[in-house]
mmCIF file of C-alpha atoms and ligand atoms in Angstrom:
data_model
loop_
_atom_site.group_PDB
_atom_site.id
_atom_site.type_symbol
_atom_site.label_atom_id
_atom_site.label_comp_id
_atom_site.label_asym_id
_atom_site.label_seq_id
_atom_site.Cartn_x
_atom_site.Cartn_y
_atom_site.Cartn_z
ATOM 1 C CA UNK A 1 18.734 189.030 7.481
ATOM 2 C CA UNK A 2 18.421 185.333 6.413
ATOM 3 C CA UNK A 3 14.720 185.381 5.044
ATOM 4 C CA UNK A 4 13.095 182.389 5.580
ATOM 5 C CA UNK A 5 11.593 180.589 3.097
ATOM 6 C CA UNK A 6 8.735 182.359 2.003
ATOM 7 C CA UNK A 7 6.710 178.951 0.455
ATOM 8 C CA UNK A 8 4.532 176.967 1.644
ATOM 9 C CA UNK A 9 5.467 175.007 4.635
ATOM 10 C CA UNK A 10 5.876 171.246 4.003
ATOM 11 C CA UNK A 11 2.649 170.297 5.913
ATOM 12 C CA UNK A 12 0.401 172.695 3.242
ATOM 13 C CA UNK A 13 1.926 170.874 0.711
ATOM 14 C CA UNK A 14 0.680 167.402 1.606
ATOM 15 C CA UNK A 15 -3.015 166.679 0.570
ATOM 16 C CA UNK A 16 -2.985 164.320 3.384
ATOM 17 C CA UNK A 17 -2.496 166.893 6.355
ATOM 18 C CA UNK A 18 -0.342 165.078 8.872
ATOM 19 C CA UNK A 19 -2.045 165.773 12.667
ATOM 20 C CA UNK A 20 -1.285 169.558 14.113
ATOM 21 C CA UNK A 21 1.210 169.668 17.039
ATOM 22 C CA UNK A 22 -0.998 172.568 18.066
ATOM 23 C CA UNK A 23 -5.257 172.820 17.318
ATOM 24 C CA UNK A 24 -7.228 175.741 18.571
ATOM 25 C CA UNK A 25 -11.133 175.434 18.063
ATOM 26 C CA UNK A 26 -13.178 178.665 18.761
ATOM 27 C CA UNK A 27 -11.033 179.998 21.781
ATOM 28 C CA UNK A 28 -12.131 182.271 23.900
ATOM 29 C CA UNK A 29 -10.960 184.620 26.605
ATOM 30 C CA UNK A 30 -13.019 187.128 28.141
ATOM 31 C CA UNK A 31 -12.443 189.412 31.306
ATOM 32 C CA UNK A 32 -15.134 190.375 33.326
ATOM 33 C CA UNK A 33 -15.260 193.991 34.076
ATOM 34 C CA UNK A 34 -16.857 194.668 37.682
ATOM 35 C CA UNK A 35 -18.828 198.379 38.241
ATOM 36 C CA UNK A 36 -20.699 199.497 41.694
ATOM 37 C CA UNK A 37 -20.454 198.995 44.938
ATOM 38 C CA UNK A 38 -21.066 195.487 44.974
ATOM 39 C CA UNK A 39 -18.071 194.583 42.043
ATOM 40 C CA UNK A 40 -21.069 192.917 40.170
ATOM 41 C CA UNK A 41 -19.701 192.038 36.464
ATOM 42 C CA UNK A 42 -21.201 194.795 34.255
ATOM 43 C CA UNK A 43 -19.302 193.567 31.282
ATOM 44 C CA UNK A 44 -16.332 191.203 29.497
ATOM 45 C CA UNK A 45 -13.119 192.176 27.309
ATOM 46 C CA UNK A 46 -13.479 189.704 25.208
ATOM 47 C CA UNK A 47 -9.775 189.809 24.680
ATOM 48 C CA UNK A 48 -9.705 186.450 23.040
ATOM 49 C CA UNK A 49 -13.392 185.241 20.833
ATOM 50 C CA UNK A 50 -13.164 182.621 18.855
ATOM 51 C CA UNK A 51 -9.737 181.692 17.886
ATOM 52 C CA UNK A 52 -9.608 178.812 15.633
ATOM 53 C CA UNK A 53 -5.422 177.900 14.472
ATOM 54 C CA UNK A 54 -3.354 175.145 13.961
ATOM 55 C CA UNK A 55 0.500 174.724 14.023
ATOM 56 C CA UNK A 56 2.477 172.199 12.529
ATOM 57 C CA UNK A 57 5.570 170.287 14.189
ATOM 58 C CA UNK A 58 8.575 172.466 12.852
ATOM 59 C CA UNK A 59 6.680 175.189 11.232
ATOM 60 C CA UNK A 60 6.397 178.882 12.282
ATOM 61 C CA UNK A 61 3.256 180.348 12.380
ATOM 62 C CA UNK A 62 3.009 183.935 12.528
ATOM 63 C CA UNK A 63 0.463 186.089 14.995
ATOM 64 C CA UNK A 64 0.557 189.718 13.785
ATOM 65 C CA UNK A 65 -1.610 192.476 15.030
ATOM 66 C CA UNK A 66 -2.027 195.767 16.687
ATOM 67 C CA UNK A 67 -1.544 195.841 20.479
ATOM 68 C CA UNK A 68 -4.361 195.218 22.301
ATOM 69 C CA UNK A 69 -5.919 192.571 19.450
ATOM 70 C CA UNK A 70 -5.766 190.123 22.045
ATOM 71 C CA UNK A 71 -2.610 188.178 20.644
ATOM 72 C CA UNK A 72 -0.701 188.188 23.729
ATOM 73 C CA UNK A 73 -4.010 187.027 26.033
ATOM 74 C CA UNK A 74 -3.591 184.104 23.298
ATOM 75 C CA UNK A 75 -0.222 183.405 23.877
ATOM 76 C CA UNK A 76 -0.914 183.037 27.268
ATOM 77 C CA UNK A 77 -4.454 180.993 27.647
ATOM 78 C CA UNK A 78 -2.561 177.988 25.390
ATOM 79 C CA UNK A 79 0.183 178.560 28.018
ATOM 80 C CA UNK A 80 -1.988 178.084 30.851
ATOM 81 C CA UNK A 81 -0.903 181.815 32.657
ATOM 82 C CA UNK A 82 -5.129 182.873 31.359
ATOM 83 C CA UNK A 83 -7.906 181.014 31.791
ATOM 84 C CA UNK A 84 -9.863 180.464 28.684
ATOM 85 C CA UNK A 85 -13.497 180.881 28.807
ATOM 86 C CA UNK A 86 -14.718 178.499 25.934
ATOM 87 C CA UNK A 87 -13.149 176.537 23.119
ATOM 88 C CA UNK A 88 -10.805 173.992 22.770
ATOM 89 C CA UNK A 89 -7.089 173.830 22.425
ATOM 90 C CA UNK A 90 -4.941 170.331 21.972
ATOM 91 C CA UNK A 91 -0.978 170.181 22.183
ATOM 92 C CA UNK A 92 -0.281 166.948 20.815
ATOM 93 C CA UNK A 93 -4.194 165.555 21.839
ATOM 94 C CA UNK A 94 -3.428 167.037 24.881
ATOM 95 C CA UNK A 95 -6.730 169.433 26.327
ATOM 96 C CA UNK A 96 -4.728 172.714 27.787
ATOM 97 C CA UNK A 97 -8.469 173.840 28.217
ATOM 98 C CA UNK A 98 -8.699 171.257 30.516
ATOM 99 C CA UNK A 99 -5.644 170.929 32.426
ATOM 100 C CA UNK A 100 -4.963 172.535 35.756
ATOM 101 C CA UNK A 101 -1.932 174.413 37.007
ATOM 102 C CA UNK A 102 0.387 171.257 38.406
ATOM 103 C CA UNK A 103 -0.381 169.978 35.004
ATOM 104 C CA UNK A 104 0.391 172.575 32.368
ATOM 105 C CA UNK A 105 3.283 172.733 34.689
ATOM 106 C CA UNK A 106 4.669 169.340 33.806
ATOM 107 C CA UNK A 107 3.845 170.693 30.061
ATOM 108 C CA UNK A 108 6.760 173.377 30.550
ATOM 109 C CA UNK A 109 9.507 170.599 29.436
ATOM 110 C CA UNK A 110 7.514 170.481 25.998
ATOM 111 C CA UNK A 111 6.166 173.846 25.515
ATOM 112 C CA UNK A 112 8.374 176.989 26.568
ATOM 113 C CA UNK A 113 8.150 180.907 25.957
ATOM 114 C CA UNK A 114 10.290 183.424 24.731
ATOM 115 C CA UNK A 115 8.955 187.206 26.553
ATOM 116 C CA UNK A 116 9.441 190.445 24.688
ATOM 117 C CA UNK A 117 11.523 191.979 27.588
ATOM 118 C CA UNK A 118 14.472 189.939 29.697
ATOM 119 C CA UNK A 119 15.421 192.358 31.466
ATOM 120 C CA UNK A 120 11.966 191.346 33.510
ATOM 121 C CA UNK A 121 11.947 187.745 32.297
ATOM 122 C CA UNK A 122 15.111 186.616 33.717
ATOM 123 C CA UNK A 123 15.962 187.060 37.491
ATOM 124 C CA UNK A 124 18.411 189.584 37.828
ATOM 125 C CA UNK A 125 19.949 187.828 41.139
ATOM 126 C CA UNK A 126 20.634 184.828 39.562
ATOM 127 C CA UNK A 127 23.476 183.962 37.306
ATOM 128 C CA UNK A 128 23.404 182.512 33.937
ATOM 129 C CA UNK A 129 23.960 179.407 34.946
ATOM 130 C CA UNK A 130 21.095 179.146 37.362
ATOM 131 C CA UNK A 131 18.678 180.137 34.800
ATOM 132 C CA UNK A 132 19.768 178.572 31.909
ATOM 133 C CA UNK A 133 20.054 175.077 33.714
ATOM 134 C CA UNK A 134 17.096 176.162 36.184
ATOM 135 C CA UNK A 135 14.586 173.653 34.099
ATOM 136 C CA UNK A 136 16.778 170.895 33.787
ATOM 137 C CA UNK A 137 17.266 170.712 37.558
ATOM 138 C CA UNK A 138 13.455 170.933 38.399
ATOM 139 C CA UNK A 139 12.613 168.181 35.286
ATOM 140 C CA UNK A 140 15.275 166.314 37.096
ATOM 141 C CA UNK A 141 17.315 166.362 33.288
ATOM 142 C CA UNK A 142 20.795 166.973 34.618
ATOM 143 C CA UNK A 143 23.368 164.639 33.346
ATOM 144 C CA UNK A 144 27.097 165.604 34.201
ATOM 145 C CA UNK A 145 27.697 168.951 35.785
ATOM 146 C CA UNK A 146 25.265 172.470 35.661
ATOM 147 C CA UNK A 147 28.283 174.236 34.404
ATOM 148 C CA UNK A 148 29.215 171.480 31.273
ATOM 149 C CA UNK A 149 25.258 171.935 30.623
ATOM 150 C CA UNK A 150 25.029 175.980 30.915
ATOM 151 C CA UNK A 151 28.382 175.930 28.775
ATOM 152 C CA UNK A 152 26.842 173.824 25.754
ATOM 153 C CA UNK A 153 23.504 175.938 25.747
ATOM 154 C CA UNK A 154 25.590 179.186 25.332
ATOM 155 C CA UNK A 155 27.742 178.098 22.759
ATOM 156 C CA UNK A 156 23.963 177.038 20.729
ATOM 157 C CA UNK A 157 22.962 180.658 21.294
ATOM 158 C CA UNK A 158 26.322 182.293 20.375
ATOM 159 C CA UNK A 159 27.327 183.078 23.516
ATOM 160 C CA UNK A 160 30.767 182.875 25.507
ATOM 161 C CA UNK A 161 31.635 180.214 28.012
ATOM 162 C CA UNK A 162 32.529 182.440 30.050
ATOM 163 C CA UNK A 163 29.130 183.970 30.682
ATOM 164 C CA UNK A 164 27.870 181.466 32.721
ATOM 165 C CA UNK A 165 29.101 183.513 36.234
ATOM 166 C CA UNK A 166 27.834 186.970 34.843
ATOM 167 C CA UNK A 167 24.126 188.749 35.805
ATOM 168 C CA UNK A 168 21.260 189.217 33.337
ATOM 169 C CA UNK A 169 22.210 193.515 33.724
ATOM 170 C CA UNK A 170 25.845 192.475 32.835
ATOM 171 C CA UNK A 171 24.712 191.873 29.088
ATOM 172 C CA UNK A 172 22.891 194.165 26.086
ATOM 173 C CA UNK A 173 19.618 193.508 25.097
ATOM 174 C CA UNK A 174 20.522 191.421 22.117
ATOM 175 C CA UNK A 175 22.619 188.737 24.187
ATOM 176 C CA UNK A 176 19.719 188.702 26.849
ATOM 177 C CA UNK A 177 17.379 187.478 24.433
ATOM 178 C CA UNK A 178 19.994 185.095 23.640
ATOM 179 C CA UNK A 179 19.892 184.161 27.851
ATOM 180 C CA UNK A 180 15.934 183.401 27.083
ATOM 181 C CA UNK A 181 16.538 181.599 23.837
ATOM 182 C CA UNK A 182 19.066 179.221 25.993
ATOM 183 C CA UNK A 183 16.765 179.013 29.081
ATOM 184 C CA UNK A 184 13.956 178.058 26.370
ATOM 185 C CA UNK A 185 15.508 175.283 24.416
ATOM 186 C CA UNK A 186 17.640 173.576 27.563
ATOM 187 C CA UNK A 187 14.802 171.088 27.870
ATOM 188 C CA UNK A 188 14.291 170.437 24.482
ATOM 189 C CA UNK A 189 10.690 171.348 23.744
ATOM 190 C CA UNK A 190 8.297 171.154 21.147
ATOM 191 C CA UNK A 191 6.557 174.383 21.150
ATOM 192 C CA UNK A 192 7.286 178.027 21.895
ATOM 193 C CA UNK A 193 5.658 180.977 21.712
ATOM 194 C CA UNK A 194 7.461 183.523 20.896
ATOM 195 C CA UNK A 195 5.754 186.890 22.114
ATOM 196 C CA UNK A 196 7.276 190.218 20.749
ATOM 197 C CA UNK A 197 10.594 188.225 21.331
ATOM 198 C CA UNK A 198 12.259 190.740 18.576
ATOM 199 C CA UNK A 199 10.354 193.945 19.371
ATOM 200 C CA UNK A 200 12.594 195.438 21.885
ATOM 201 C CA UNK A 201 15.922 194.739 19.956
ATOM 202 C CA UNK A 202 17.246 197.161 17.111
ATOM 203 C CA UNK A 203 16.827 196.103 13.429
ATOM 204 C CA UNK A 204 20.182 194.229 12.777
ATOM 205 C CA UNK A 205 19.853 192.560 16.192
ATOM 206 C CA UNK A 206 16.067 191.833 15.408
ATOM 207 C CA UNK A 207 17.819 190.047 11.975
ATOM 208 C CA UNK A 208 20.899 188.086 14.405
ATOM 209 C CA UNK A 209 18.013 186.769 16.730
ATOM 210 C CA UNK A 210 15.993 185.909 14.611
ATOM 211 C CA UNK A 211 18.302 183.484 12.304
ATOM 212 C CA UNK A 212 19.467 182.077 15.458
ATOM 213 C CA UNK A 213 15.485 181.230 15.630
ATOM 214 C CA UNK A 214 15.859 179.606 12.627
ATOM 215 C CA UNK A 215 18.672 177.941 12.554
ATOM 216 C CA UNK A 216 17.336 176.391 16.457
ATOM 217 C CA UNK A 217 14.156 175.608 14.488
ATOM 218 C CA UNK A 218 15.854 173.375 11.767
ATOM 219 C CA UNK A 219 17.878 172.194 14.215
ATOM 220 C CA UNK A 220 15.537 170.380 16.553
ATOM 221 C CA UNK A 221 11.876 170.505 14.600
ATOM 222 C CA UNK A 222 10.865 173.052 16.899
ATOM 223 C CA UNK A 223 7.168 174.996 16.020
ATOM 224 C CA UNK A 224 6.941 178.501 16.786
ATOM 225 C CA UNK A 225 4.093 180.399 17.598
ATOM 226 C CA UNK A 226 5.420 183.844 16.792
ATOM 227 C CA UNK A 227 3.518 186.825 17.616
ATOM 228 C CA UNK A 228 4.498 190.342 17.171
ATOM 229 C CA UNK A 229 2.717 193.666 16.107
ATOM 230 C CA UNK A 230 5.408 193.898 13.188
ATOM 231 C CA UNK A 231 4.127 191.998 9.654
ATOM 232 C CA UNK A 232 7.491 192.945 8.242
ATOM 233 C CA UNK A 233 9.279 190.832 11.490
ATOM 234 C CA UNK A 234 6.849 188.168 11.275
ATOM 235 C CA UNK A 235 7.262 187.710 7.570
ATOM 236 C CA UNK A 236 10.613 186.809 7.817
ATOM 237 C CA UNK A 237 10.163 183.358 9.975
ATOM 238 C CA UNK A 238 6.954 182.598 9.831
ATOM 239 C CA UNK A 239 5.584 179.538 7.424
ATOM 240 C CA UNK A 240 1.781 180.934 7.703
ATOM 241 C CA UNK A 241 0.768 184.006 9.038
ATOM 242 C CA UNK A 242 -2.820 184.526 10.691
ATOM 243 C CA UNK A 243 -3.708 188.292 11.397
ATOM 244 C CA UNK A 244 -5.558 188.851 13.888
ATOM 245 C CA UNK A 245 -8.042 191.935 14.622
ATOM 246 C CA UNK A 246 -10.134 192.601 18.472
ATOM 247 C CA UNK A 247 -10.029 188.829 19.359
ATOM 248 C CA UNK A 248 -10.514 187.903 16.380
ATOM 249 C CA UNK A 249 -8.628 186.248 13.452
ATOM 250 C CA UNK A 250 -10.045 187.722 10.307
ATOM 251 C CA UNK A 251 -7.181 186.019 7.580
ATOM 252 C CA UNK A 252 -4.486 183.618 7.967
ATOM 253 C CA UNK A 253 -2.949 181.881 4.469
ATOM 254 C CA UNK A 254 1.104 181.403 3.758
ATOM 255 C CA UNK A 255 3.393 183.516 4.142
ATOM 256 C CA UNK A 256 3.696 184.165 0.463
ATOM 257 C CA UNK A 257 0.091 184.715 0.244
ATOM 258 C CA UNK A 258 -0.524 187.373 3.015
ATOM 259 C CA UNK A 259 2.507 189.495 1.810
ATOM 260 C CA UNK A 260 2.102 189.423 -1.855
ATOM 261 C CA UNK A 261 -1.621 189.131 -2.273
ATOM 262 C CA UNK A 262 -3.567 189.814 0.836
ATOM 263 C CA UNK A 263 -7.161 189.677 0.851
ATOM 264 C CA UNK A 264 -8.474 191.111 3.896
ATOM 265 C CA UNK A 265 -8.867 195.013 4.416
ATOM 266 C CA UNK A 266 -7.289 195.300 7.417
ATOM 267 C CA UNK A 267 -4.238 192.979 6.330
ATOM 268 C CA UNK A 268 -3.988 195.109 3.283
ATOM 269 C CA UNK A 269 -3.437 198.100 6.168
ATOM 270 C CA UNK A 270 -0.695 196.514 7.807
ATOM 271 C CA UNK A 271 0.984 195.316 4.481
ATOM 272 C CA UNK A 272 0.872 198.942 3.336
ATOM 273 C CA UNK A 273 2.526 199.956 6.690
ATOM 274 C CA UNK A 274 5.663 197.550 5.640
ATOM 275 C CA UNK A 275 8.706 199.490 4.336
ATOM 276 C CA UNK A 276 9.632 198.922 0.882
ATOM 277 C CA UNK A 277 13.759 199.021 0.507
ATOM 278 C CA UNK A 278 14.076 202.355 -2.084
ATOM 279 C CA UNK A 279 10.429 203.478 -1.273
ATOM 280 C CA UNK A 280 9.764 205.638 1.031
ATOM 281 C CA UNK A 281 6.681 204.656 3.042
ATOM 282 C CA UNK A 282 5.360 205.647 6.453
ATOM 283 C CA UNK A 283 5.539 202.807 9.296
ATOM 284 C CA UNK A 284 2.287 204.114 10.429
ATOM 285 C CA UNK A 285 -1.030 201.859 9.490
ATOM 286 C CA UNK A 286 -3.028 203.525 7.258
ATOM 287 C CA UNK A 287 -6.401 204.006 9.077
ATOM 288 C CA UNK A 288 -8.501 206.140 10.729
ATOM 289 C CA UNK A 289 -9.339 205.887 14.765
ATOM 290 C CA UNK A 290 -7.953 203.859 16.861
ATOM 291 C CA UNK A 291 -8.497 199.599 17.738
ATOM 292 C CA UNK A 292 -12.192 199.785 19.657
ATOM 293 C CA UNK A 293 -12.705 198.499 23.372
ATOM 294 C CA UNK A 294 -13.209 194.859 23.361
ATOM 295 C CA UNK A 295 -15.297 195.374 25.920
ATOM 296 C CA UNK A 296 -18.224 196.821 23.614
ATOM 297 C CA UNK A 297 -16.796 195.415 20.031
ATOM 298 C CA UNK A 298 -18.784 197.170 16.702
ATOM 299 C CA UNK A 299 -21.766 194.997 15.807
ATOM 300 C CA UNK A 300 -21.801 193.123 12.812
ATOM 301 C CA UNK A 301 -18.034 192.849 11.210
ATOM 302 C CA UNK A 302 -15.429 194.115 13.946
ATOM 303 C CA UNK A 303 -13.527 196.203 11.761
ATOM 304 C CA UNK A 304 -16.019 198.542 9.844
ATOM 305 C CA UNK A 305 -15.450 201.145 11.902
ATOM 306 C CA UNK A 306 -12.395 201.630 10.117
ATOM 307 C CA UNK A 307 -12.443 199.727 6.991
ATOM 308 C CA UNK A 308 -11.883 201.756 4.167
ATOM 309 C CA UNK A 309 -14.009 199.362 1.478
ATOM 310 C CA UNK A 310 -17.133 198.709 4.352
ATOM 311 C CA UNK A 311 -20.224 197.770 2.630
ATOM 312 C CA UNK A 312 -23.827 198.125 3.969
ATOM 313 C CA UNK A 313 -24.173 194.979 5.412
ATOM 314 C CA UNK A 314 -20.954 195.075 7.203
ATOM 315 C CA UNK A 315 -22.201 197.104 10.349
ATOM 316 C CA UNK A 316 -25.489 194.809 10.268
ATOM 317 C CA UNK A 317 -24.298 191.403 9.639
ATOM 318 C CA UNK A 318 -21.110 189.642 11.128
ATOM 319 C CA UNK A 319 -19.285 187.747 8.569
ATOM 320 C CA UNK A 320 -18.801 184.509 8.189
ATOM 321 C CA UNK A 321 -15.660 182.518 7.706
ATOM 322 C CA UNK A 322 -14.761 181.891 3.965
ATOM 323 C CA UNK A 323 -11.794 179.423 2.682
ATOM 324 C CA UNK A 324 -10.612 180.749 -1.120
ATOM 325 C CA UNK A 325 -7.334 178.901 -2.408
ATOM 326 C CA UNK A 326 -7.192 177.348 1.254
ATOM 327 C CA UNK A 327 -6.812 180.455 3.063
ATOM 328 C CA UNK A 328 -9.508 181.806 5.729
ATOM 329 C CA UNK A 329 -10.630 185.230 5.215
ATOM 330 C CA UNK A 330 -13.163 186.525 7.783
ATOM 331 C CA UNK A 331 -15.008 189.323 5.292
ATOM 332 C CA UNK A 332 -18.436 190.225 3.476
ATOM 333 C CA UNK A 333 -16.570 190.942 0.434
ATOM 334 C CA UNK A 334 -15.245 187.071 0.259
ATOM 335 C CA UNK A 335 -18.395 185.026 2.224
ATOM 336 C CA UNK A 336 -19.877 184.595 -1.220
ATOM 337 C CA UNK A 337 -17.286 182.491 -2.481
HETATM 338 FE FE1 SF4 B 401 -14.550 195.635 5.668
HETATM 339 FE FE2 SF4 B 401 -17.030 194.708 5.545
HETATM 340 FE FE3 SF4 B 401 -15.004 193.077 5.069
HETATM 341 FE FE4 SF4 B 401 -15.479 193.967 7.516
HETATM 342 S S1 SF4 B 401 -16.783 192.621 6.308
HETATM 343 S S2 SF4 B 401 -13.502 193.853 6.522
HETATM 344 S S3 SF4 B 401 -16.167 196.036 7.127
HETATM 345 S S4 SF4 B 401 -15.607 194.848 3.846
#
């Protein structure tokens, strides 16, 4: 696999931080869950609580957590398919918190999404040259014919001309990621998120899809927003990584930093679930019980349920957010510096 640079992106680097493409401020999305007779709201998943990031025009930032951490609910408040509760979130100075349907709608030709599955993703009645011109005909963007267009974004994605007539069933998994990719990039965006878009495929096709990723990426400046549950997968594109744990983002540094010296206990359990080439290691994260409801979250620090170096305070107190060598770590053990 072509690793991506693992440094620190070109935006870190500059003391004079040039304006985020993307800036989340203490986003939240909470469900209401209805009881009784009446459906009166009892309670809320608070699926996403608090979500602070920001993204960079052409770097990848990686989202990496267990299922049900809220990471996909995140991925789709900033696109506009969940409605966010509280917080803000700017695209460019753009308010997505603010914006209704027609107009996150006219957003689509700047920030596009990449789902985990295509098999339900793409619309298995129409060809591949409906859907991977189907944007440039609604944004009006068509310049010579739909087939010259659907021929050019093939070839970017490594696929065959002669594709363009086939179904979505008609291809493997791989090359129907590579459908997406094409349908994603035809109107040139900004953004995309990229949720689980690797997960399904097999290792070396996880490694093909994702250079083409990268290569895209340098390509046209594109910023990703890259979640997946795998730290191994994200580590291998992403600029910065944030990990996130029930709602919450509880560390997010480089890339570098995360993998090689992690500070948080519960990023330390997912780096220790990361196979080592000539070491045998279990995939499995090393902790005990399982990711609690978000509907009744552990009082004081989220994770000290299962945190294998919880203090006394941590069931009492939340934590507060520390910055040490300009990384966030959300932890008792690091609000003192
Ligand atoms: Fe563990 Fe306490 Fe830190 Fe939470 S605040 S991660 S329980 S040490």
């Amino acid at each position: 696999m072509k690793v991506k640079k693992l440094m620190i992106s070109a935006a870190e680097k500059l003391d004079d931080k040039p304006e985020p493409l993307l800036k989340v401020t203490d986003l939240k999305t909470w469900f209401p869950v209805k009881r009784g007779f009446f459906s009166k709201t009892a309670d809320h998943v608070r699926a996403v609580d608090g979500v602070c990031l920001r993204i960079y025009r052409g770097e990848t930032l990686g989202l990496v957590g267990e299922s049900g951490c809220g990471k996909t609910t995140l991925g789709r408040t900033l696109l506009g398919l969940e409605k966010s509760n509280g917080g803000k979130a700017f695209f460019d100075k753009i308010p997505l918190h603010e914006l209704k349907r027609h107009e996150m709608n006219r957003l689509r030709e700047r920030i596009q999404v990449i789902f985990q599955d295509p098999l339900s993703s793409l619309n298995p009645r129409m060809t591949v040259i409906d859907i991977v011109t189907e944007g440039l005909v609604q944004f009006k963007k068509i310049e010579g014919s739909r087939k010259e267009h659907a021929v050019r974004l093939l070839k970017e994605v490594g696929l065959v001309a002669d594709s363009i007539y086939r179904f979505p069933h008609e291809f493997s998994g791989g090359q129907r990621q590579r459908i997406s990719i094409a349908r994603a990039i035809s109107l040139r965006p900004e953004f995309i998120i990229c949720d689980e878009a690797v997960s399904a495929l097999d290792v070396s096709i996880q490694a093909q899809v994702i250079n083409l990723l990268i290569s895209l990426q340098q390509r046209y400046q594109l910023s990703y927003l890259f979640i997946s549950h795998d730290l191994s997968v994200v580590s291998n594109i992403a600029d910065r990584i944030a990990v996130m744990y029930l709602g919450q983002i509880v560390e997010s540094g480089t890339t570098l930093d995360i993998i090689h010296n992690p500070l948080h206990p519960y990023t330390k359990a997912l780096i220790a679930a990361v196979p080592v080439p000539g070491k045998s290691r279990s995939r499995r994260i090393p902790l005990k019980g399982e990711i609690p409801s978000a509907s009744s979250p552990p009082p004081g620090c989220r994770f000290h349920t299962r945190c294998p170096e919880v203090l006394k305070i941590c069931s009492q107190k939340a934590p507060v957010r520390g910055t040490i060598d300009g990384r966030e770590v959300l932890c008792h053990l690091f609000s003192h510096a």
